[in-house]
mmCIF file of C-alpha atoms in Angstrom:
data_model
loop_
_atom_site.group_PDB
_atom_site.id
_atom_site.type_symbol
_atom_site.label_atom_id
_atom_site.label_comp_id
_atom_site.label_asym_id
_atom_site.label_seq_id
_atom_site.Cartn_x
_atom_site.Cartn_y
_atom_site.Cartn_z
ATOM 1 C CA ALA E 1 2.707 -64.999 22.671
ATOM 2 C CA VAL E 2 4.986 -67.369 24.348
ATOM 3 C CA ASN E 3 4.833 -69.605 21.401
ATOM 4 C CA SER E 4 5.522 -66.437 18.896
ATOM 5 C CA LEU E 5 8.642 -65.685 20.730
ATOM 6 C CA TRP E 6 9.665 -69.329 20.453
ATOM 7 C CA MET E 7 9.107 -69.264 16.591
ATOM 8 C CA ASP E 8 10.816 -65.509 16.635
ATOM 9 C CA LEU E 9 13.875 -66.684 18.375
ATOM 10 C CA GLU E 10 14.101 -69.977 15.906
ATOM 11 C CA TYR E 11 14.369 -66.811 13.425
ATOM 12 C CA TYR E 12 17.141 -64.797 14.725
ATOM 13 C CA LYS E 13 19.148 -67.740 15.309
ATOM 14 C CA ASP E 14 18.506 -68.833 11.691
ATOM 15 C CA ARG E 15 19.596 -65.021 10.593
ATOM 16 C CA LYS E 16 22.261 -64.963 13.278
ATOM 17 C CA ASP E 17 21.243 -62.040 14.753
ATOM 18 C CA TRP E 18 22.560 -62.798 18.305
ATOM 19 C CA ALA E 19 21.644 -59.405 19.726
ATOM 20 C CA GLN E 20 17.944 -60.330 19.029
ATOM 21 C CA MET E 21 18.332 -63.587 19.958
ATOM 22 C CA LEU E 22 19.259 -62.838 23.356
ATOM 23 C CA SER E 23 16.421 -60.424 23.665
ATOM 24 C CA THR E 24 13.862 -62.865 22.397
ATOM 25 C CA THR E 25 15.286 -65.298 25.272
ATOM 26 C CA GLN E 26 14.794 -63.103 27.736
ATOM 27 C CA SER E 27 11.481 -62.556 27.133
ATOM 28 C CA ILE E 28 10.743 -65.846 27.289
ATOM 29 C CA ILE E 29 12.249 -66.219 30.726
ATOM 30 C CA ARG E 30 10.032 -63.512 31.636
ATOM 31 C CA LEU E 31 6.785 -65.278 30.738
ATOM 32 C CA GLN E 32 8.150 -68.633 31.789
ATOM 33 C CA PRO E 33 10.581 -68.561 34.478
ATOM 34 C CA HIS E 34 9.710 -71.825 35.863
ATOM 35 C CA PHE E 35 9.521 -73.965 32.768
ATOM 36 C CA GLU E 36 12.680 -75.821 32.952
ATOM 37 C CA LYS E 37 12.698 -76.347 29.058
ATOM 38 C CA VAL E 38 13.450 -72.525 28.238
ATOM 39 C CA TRP E 39 16.452 -73.067 30.678
ATOM 40 C CA ASP E 40 17.513 -76.023 29.403
ATOM 41 C CA TYR E 41 16.853 -75.388 25.393
ATOM 42 C CA ASN E 42 18.585 -72.030 25.609
ATOM 43 C CA GLY E 43 21.938 -73.174 27.531
ATOM 44 C CA HIS E 44 22.451 -75.705 24.758
ATOM 45 C CA ASN E 45 21.728 -73.606 22.070
ATOM 46 C CA LEU E 46 23.923 -70.954 23.249
ATOM 47 C CA ALA E 47 26.913 -73.476 24.113
ATOM 48 C CA TYR E 48 26.437 -75.724 21.519
ATOM 49 C CA ASN E 49 24.646 -74.266 18.545
ATOM 50 C CA THR E 50 25.401 -70.287 18.938
ATOM 51 C CA SER E 51 29.466 -71.029 19.779
ATOM 52 C CA ALA E 52 29.656 -73.179 16.684
ATOM 53 C CA GLU E 53 28.875 -70.165 14.413
ATOM 54 C CA TRP E 54 32.076 -68.217 15.037
ATOM 55 C CA ASP E 55 35.433 -68.775 13.446
ATOM 56 C CA ALA E 56 37.624 -67.585 16.050
ATOM 57 C CA VAL E 57 37.963 -69.926 19.423
ATOM 58 C CA PRO E 58 37.665 -67.239 22.013
ATOM 59 C CA ASP E 59 34.559 -65.910 20.406
ATOM 60 C CA ARG E 60 33.488 -69.101 20.825
ATOM 61 C CA TRP E 61 34.054 -69.680 24.604
ATOM 62 C CA TYR E 62 32.379 -66.669 25.125
ATOM 63 C CA TRP E 63 29.027 -68.356 23.778
ATOM 64 C CA VAL E 64 30.116 -71.759 25.627
ATOM 65 C CA LYS E 65 30.298 -69.689 29.042
ATOM 66 C CA GLU E 66 27.219 -67.880 28.316
ATOM 67 C CA GLY E 67 25.376 -71.278 27.999
ATOM 68 C CA GLY E 68 26.770 -71.916 31.301
ATOM 69 C CA LYS E 69 25.648 -69.245 33.160
ATOM 70 C CA PHE E 70 22.283 -69.076 31.549
ATOM 71 C CA LEU E 71 21.492 -72.635 32.770
ATOM 72 C CA GLN E 72 23.193 -71.655 36.152
ATOM 73 C CA LYS E 73 20.512 -68.648 36.367
ATOM 74 C CA GLY E 74 17.795 -71.342 35.258
ATOM 75 C CA VAL E 75 19.079 -73.371 38.262
ATOM 76 C CA ASP E 76 19.143 -69.974 40.458
ATOM 77 C CA ARG E 77 15.358 -69.616 39.356
ATOM 78 C CA ASN E 78 14.416 -73.320 39.800
ATOM 79 C CA GLN E 79 15.796 -74.716 43.237
ATOM 80 C CA ASN E 80 13.856 -77.537 42.982
ATOM 81 C CA SER E 81 15.511 -78.796 38.987
ATOM 82 C CA THR E 82 17.125 -82.110 39.197
ATOM 83 C CA GLU E 83 17.867 -81.346 35.567
ATOM 84 C CA LEU E 84 18.977 -78.380 35.152
ATOM 85 C CA LEU E 85 22.145 -78.999 37.777
ATOM 86 C CA TYR E 86 22.617 -82.117 35.628
ATOM 87 C CA ARG E 87 22.738 -80.036 32.068
ATOM 88 C CA VAL E 88 25.194 -77.327 33.837
ATOM 89 C CA GLY E 89 27.438 -80.312 34.455
ATOM 90 C CA THR E 90 26.931 -81.412 31.367
ATOM 91 C CA ILE E 91 28.123 -78.402 29.363
ATOM 92 C CA TYR E 92 31.522 -77.951 31.924
ATOM 93 C CA GLN E 93 32.261 -81.691 31.333
ATOM 94 C CA LYS E 94 31.519 -82.367 27.935
ATOM 95 C CA LYS E 95 31.322 -78.857 26.068
ATOM 96 C CA ILE E 96 34.448 -77.870 27.637
ATOM 97 C CA GLY E 97 36.598 -81.288 28.003
ATOM 98 C CA ILE E 98 35.554 -82.938 25.405
ATOM 99 C CA ALA E 99 35.171 -80.892 22.310
ATOM 100 C CA ASP E 100 37.292 -80.145 19.763
ATOM 101 C CA GLU E 101 38.697 -77.201 21.045
ATOM 102 C CA GLN E 102 39.139 -78.902 24.678
ATOM 103 C CA LYS E 103 42.882 -77.810 24.480
ATOM 104 C CA TYR E 104 41.973 -74.151 24.680
ATOM 105 C CA TYR E 105 38.770 -74.165 26.293
ATOM 106 C CA ARG E 106 39.899 -76.298 29.355
ATOM 107 C CA GLN E 107 42.710 -73.013 29.728
ATOM 108 C CA TYR E 108 40.060 -70.649 29.414
ATOM 109 C CA PHE E 109 37.645 -71.924 32.072
ATOM 110 C CA ARG E 110 41.148 -71.557 34.687
ATOM 111 C CA LYS E 111 42.201 -67.966 32.789
ATOM 112 C CA ASP E 112 39.931 -66.685 30.707
ATOM 113 C CA PRO E 113 41.128 -64.588 27.373
ATOM 114 C CA ASP E 114 38.652 -61.618 28.295
ATOM 115 C CA PRO E 115 40.991 -59.027 29.714
ATOM 116 C CA LYS E 116 38.528 -57.942 32.587
ATOM 117 C CA PHE E 117 39.595 -61.163 34.267
ATOM 118 C CA GLU E 118 43.014 -61.861 35.539
ATOM 119 C CA GLY E 119 42.074 -65.762 36.336
ATOM 120 C CA PRO E 120 38.701 -67.289 35.802
ATOM 121 C CA ASP E 121 35.286 -66.109 35.077
ATOM 122 C CA PRO E 122 34.205 -65.780 38.568
ATOM 123 C CA GLU E 123 30.618 -66.716 37.684
ATOM 124 C CA ILE E 124 31.602 -70.105 36.326
ATOM 125 C CA ASN E 125 35.138 -70.699 38.003
ATOM 126 C CA PRO E 126 35.244 -69.000 41.236
ATOM 127 C CA ASN E 127 37.519 -71.142 42.792
ATOM 128 C CA GLY E 128 40.106 -71.524 39.302
ATOM 129 C CA GLU E 129 39.604 -75.406 39.119
ATOM 130 C CA ASP E 130 39.399 -77.237 36.321
ATOM 131 C CA SER E 131 36.496 -77.833 34.115
ATOM 132 C CA TYR E 132 36.244 -81.727 35.034
ATOM 133 C CA LEU E 133 36.209 -81.188 38.675
ATOM 134 C CA VAL E 134 33.769 -77.913 38.480
ATOM 135 C CA ALA E 135 31.457 -80.647 36.330
ATOM 136 C CA ARG E 136 31.641 -83.244 39.292
ATOM 137 C CA GLN E 137 30.429 -80.463 42.007
ATOM 138 C CA TRP E 138 27.198 -80.143 39.478
ATOM 139 C CA TYR E 139 26.845 -83.659 39.548
ATOM 140 C CA LEU E 140 26.811 -84.017 43.025
ATOM 141 C CA ARG E 141 24.120 -81.780 43.646
ATOM 142 C CA ALA E 142 22.038 -82.940 40.862
ATOM 143 C CA ASN E 143 22.483 -86.415 42.400
ATOM 144 C CA ASP E 144 21.326 -85.184 45.895
ATOM 145 C CA LYS E 145 18.636 -83.553 44.638
ATOM 146 C CA GLU E 146 17.696 -86.443 42.780
ATOM 147 C CA LEU E 147 17.081 -88.116 46.069
ATOM 148 C CA ILE E 148 14.181 -85.757 46.483
ATOM 149 C CA ARG E 149 12.487 -84.933 42.952
ATOM 150 C CA PRO E 150 13.313 -87.882 40.679
ATOM 151 C CA GLN E 151 15.208 -86.902 36.781
ATOM 152 C CA HIS E 152 13.908 -88.058 33.702
ATOM 153 C CA ILE E 153 16.942 -87.682 31.653
ATOM 154 C CA LEU E 154 18.482 -91.275 32.248
ATOM 155 C CA ASP E 155 18.568 -94.586 33.820
ATOM 156 C CA GLU E 156 19.087 -93.923 37.195
ATOM 157 C CA SER E 157 22.597 -95.648 38.023
ATOM 158 C CA LEU E 158 23.892 -93.770 34.443
ATOM 159 C CA PHE E 159 22.697 -90.216 36.184
ATOM 160 C CA ARG E 160 24.240 -91.204 39.267
ATOM 161 C CA SER E 161 27.564 -92.275 37.806
ATOM 162 C CA HIS E 162 28.314 -88.967 36.433
ATOM 163 C CA PRO E 163 30.514 -87.638 39.258
ATOM 164 C CA ALA E 164 32.841 -90.543 38.773
ATOM 165 C CA ARG E 165 32.907 -90.127 35.262
ATOM 166 C CA CYS E 166 34.334 -86.552 35.375
ATOM 167 C CA LEU E 167 37.165 -87.901 37.471
ATOM 168 C CA PHE E 168 38.308 -90.477 34.664
ATOM 169 C CA ASP E 169 37.862 -87.515 32.166
ATOM 170 C CA TYR E 170 39.874 -85.580 34.414
ATOM 171 C CA ALA E 171 42.738 -88.527 34.991
ATOM 172 C CA GLN E 172 42.620 -89.182 30.991
ATOM 173 C CA ALA E 173 42.985 -85.670 30.221
ATOM 174 C CA LEU E 174 45.766 -84.821 32.640
ATOM 175 C CA GLN E 175 47.582 -88.093 31.522
ATOM 176 C CA LYS E 176 47.086 -86.328 27.861
ATOM 177 C CA GLU E 177 48.395 -83.238 29.065
ATOM 178 C CA PHE E 178 51.489 -84.853 30.669
ATOM 179 C CA THR E 179 52.478 -87.293 28.016
ATOM 180 C CA GLY E 180 51.622 -84.709 25.119
ATOM 181 C CA SER E 181 49.715 -87.103 23.179
ATOM 182 C CA GLY E 182 46.030 -89.164 23.569
ATOM 183 C CA SER E 183 47.349 -92.229 23.829
ATOM 184 C CA ARG E 184 47.328 -94.244 26.614
ATOM 185 C CA VAL E 185 50.481 -94.970 28.551
ATOM 186 C CA GLY E 186 51.432 -97.911 30.564
ATOM 187 C CA ILE E 187 48.473 -99.779 29.459
#
């Protein structure tokens, strides 16, 4: 049954039937709530692949957020997962902070374009922080969890370096915003 649902998911994704894709994803989750790849694959799919199918940046942003929220739900259901914590951080660091639409996504992370929010979407950014700082917190949680349950994504030194990398990326983004360019100043 699950294999059939996975094939249906790909079919709906290819046909751009987003409602059916989400419905099928929910069915897979009900059957495999503790299979981490379900959460990893579908969170990535929403944030990267589905978002890329939209023309308007606010529409793309909606799907990026949905990918992050989806992974956060996966973390809630899989409290022992080191890798899902890391994957949430990856969306907030890389998809929001490094994407072609980074200028907009970073703004939207702090002030969501959805009129129902007066600031950030509280599900992904309850304290109104920068995406790099939120990503850093997810990576720190992953590093803490990795002491108990080893991960199998990266070499340990690379895996554990991500919180520091977020600070570098954050500083570089601030510098770029301050100077109005992507060039390094004073180097």
